[in-house]
mmCIF file of N, CA and C in Angstrom:
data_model
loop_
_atom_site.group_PDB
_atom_site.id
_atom_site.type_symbol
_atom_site.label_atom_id
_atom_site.label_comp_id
_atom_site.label_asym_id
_atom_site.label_seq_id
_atom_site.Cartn_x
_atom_site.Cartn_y
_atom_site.Cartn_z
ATOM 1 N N UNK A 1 87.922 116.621 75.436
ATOM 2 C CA UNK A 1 88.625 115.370 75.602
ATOM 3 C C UNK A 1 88.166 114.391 74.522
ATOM 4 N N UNK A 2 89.013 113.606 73.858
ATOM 5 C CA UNK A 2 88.605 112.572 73.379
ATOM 6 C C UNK A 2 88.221 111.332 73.261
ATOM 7 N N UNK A 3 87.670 110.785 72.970
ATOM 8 C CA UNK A 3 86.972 109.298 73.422
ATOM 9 C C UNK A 3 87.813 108.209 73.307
ATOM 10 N N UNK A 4 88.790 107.677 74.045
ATOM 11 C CA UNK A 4 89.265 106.565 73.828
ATOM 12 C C UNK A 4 89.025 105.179 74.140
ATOM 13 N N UNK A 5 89.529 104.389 73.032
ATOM 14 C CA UNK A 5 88.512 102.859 72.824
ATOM 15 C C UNK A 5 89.083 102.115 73.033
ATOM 16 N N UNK A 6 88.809 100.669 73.584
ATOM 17 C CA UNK A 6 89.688 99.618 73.389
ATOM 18 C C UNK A 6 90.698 99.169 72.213
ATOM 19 N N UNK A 7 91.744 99.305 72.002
ATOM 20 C CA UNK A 7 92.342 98.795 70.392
ATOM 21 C C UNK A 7 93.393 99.950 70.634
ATOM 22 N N UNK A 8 92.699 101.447 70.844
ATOM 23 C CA UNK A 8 93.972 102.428 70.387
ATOM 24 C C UNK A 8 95.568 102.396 71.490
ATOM 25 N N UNK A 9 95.957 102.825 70.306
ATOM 26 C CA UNK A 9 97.740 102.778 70.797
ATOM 27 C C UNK A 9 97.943 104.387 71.612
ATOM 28 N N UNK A 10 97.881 104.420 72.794
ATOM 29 C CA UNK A 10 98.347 105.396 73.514
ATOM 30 C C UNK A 10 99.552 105.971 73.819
ATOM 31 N N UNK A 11 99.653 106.749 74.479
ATOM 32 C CA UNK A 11 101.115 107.449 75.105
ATOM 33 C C UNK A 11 100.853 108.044 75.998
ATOM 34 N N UNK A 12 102.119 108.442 77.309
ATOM 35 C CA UNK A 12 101.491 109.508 78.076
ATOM 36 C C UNK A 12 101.248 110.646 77.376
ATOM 37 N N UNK A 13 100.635 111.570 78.192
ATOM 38 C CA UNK A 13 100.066 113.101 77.981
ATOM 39 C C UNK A 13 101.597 113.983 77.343
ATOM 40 N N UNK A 14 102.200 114.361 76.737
ATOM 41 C CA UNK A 14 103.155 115.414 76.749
ATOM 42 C C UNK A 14 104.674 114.948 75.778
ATOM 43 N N UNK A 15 104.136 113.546 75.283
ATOM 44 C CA UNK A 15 105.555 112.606 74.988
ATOM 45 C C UNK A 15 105.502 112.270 73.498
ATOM 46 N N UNK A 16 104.370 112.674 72.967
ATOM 47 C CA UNK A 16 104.779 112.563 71.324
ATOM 48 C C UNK A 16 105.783 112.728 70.430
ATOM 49 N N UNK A 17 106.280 113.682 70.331
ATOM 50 C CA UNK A 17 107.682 113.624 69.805
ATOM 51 C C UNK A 17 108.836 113.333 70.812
ATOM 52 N N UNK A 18 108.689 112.340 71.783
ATOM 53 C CA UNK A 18 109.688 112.095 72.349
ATOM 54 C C UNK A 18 110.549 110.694 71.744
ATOM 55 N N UNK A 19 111.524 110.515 71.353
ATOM 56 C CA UNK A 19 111.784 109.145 70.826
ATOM 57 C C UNK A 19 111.360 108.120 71.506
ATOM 58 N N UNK A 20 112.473 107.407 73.036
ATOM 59 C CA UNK A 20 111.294 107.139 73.580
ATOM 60 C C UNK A 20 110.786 107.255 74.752
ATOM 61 N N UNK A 21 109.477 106.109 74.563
ATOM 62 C CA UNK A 21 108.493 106.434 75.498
ATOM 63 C C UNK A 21 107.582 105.878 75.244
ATOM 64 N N UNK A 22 106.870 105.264 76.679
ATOM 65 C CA UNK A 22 106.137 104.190 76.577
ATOM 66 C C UNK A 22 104.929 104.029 75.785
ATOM 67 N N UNK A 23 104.689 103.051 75.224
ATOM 68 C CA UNK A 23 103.693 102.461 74.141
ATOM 69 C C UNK A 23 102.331 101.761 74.253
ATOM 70 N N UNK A 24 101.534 102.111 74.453
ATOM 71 C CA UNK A 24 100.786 100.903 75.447
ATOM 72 C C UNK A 24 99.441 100.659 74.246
ATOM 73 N N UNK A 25 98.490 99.861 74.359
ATOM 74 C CA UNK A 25 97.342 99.484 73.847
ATOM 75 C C UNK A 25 96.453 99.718 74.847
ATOM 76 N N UNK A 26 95.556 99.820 74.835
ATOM 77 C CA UNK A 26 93.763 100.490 75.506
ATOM 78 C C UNK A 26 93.088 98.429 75.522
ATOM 79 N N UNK A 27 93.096 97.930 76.679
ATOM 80 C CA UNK A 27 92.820 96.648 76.574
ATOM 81 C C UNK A 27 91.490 97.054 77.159
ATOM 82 N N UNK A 28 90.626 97.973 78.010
ATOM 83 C CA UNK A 28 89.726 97.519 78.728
ATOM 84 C C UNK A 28 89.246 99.176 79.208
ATOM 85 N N UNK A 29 88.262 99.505 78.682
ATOM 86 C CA UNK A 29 87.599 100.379 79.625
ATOM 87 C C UNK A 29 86.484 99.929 81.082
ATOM 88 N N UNK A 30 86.715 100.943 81.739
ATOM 89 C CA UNK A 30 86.145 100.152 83.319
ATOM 90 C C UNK A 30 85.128 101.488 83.031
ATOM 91 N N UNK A 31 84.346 100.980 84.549
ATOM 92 C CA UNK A 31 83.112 101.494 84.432
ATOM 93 C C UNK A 31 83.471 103.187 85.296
ATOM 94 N N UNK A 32 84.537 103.138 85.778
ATOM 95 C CA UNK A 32 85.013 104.310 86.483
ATOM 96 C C UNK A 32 85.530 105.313 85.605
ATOM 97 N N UNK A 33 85.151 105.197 84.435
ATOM 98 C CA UNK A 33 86.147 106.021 83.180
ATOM 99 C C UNK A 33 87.608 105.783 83.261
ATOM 100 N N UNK A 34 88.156 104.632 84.157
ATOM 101 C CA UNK A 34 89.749 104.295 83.784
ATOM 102 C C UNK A 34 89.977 103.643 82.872
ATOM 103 N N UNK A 35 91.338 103.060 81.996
ATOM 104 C CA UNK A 35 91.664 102.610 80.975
ATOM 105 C C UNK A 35 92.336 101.219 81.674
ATOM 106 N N UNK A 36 92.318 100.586 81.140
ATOM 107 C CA UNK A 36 93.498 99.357 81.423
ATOM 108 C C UNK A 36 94.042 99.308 80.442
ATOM 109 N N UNK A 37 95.502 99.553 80.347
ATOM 110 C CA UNK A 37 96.622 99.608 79.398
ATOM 111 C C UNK A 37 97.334 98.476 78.992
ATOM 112 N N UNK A 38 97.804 97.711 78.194
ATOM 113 C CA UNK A 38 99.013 96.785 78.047
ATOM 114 C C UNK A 38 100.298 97.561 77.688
ATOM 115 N N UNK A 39 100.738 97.459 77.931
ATOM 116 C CA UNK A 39 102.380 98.275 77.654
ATOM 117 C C UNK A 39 102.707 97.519 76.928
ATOM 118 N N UNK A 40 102.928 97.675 75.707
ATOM 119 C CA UNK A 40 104.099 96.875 74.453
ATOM 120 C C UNK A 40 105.504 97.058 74.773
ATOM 121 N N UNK A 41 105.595 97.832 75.500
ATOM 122 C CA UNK A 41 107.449 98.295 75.074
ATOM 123 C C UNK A 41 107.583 98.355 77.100
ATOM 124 N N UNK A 42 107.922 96.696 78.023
ATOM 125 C CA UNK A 42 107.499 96.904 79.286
ATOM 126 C C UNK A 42 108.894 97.460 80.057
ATOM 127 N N UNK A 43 109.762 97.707 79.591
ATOM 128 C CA UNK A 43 111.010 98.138 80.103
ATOM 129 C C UNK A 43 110.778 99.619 80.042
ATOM 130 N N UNK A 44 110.940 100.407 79.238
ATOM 131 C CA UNK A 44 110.563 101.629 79.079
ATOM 132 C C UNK A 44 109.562 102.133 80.012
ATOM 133 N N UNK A 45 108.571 101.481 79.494
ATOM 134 C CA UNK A 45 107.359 101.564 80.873
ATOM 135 C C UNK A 45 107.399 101.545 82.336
ATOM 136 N N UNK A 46 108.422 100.987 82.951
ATOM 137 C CA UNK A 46 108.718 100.776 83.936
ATOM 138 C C UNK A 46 109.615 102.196 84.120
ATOM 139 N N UNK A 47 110.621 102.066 83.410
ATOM 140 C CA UNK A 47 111.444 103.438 83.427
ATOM 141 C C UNK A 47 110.550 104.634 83.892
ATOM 142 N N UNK A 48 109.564 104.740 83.283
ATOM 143 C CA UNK A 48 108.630 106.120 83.595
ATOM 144 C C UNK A 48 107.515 105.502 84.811
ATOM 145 N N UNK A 49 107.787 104.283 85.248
ATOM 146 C CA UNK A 49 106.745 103.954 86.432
ATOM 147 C C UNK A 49 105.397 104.262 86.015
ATOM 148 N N UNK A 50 104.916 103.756 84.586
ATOM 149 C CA UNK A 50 103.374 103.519 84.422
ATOM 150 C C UNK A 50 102.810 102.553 85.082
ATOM 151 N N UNK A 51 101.570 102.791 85.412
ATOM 152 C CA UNK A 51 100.879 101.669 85.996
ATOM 153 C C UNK A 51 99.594 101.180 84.506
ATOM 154 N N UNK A 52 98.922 99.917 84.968
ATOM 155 C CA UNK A 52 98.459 99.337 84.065
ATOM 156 C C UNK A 52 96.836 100.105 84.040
ATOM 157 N N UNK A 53 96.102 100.565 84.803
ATOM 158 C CA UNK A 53 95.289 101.120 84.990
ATOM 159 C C UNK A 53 95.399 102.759 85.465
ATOM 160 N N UNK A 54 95.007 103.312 83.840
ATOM 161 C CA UNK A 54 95.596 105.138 84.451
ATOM 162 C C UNK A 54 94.033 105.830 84.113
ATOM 163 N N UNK A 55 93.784 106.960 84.294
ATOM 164 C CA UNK A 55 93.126 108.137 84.224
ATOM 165 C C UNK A 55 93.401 108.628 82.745
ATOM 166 N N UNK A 56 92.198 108.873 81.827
ATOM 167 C CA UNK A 56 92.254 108.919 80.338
ATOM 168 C C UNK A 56 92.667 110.379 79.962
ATOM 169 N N UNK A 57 92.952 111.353 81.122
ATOM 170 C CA UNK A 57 93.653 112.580 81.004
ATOM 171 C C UNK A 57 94.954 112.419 81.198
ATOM 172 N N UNK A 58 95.633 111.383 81.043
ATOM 173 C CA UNK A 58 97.111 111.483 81.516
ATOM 174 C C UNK A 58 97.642 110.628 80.281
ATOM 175 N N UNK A 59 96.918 110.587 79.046
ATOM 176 C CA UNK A 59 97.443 109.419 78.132
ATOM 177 C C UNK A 59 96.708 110.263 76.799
ATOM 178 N N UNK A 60 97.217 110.294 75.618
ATOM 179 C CA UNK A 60 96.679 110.891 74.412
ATOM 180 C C UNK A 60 97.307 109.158 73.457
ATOM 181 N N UNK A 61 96.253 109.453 72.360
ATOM 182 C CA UNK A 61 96.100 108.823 71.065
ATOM 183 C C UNK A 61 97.150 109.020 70.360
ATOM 184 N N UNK A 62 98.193 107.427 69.945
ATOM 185 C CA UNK A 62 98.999 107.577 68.899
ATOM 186 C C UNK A 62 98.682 107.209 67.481
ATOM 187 N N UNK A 63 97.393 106.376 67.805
ATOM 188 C CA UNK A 63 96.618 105.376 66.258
ATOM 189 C C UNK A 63 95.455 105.375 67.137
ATOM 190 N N UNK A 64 94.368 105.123 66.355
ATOM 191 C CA UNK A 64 93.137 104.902 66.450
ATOM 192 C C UNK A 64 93.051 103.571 65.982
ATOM 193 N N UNK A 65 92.124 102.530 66.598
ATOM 194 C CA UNK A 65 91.918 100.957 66.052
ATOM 195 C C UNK A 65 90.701 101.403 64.949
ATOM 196 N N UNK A 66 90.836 100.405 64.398
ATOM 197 C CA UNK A 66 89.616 100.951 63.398
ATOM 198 C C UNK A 66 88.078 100.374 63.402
ATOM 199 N N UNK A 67 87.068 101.192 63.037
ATOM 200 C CA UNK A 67 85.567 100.495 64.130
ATOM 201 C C UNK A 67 85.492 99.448 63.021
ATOM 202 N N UNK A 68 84.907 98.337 63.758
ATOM 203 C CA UNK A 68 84.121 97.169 63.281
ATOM 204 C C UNK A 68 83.356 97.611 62.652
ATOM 205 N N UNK A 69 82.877 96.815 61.136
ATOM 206 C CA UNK A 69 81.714 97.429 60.282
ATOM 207 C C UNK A 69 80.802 96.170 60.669
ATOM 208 N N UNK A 70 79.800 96.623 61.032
ATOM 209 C CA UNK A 70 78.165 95.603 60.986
ATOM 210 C C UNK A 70 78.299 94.833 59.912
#
């Protein structure tokens, strides 16, 4: 599995080459290993009934944010 961070642009699990499909940003990791998501695109999102807080196996990496340099 891969490590996802606050900043990156997600998707669900299975929807990459799908035109569309919901878009979200990584606003908040919790201490439970859940994500808190913002949905950019909130119509769509709704269409597929995302919720704002998902399980980091049900969402893959569309961009990576890029790390802060010291």
């Amino acid at each position: 599995m891969t490590d996802i961070n606050p900043g990156d642009l997600v998707t669900l699990k299975g929807m990459r080459k799908v035109k569309e499909k919901p878009i979200g940003m990584v606003k908040k990791k919790w201490a439970t290993n859940d994500l808190e998501i913002f949905w950019l695109n909130e119509d769509i999102a709704k269409r597929f009934a995302v919720h704002k807080i998902l399980d980091p196996s049900r969402v893959e990496i569309l961009s990576r944010a890029s790390p802060l340099s010291p």
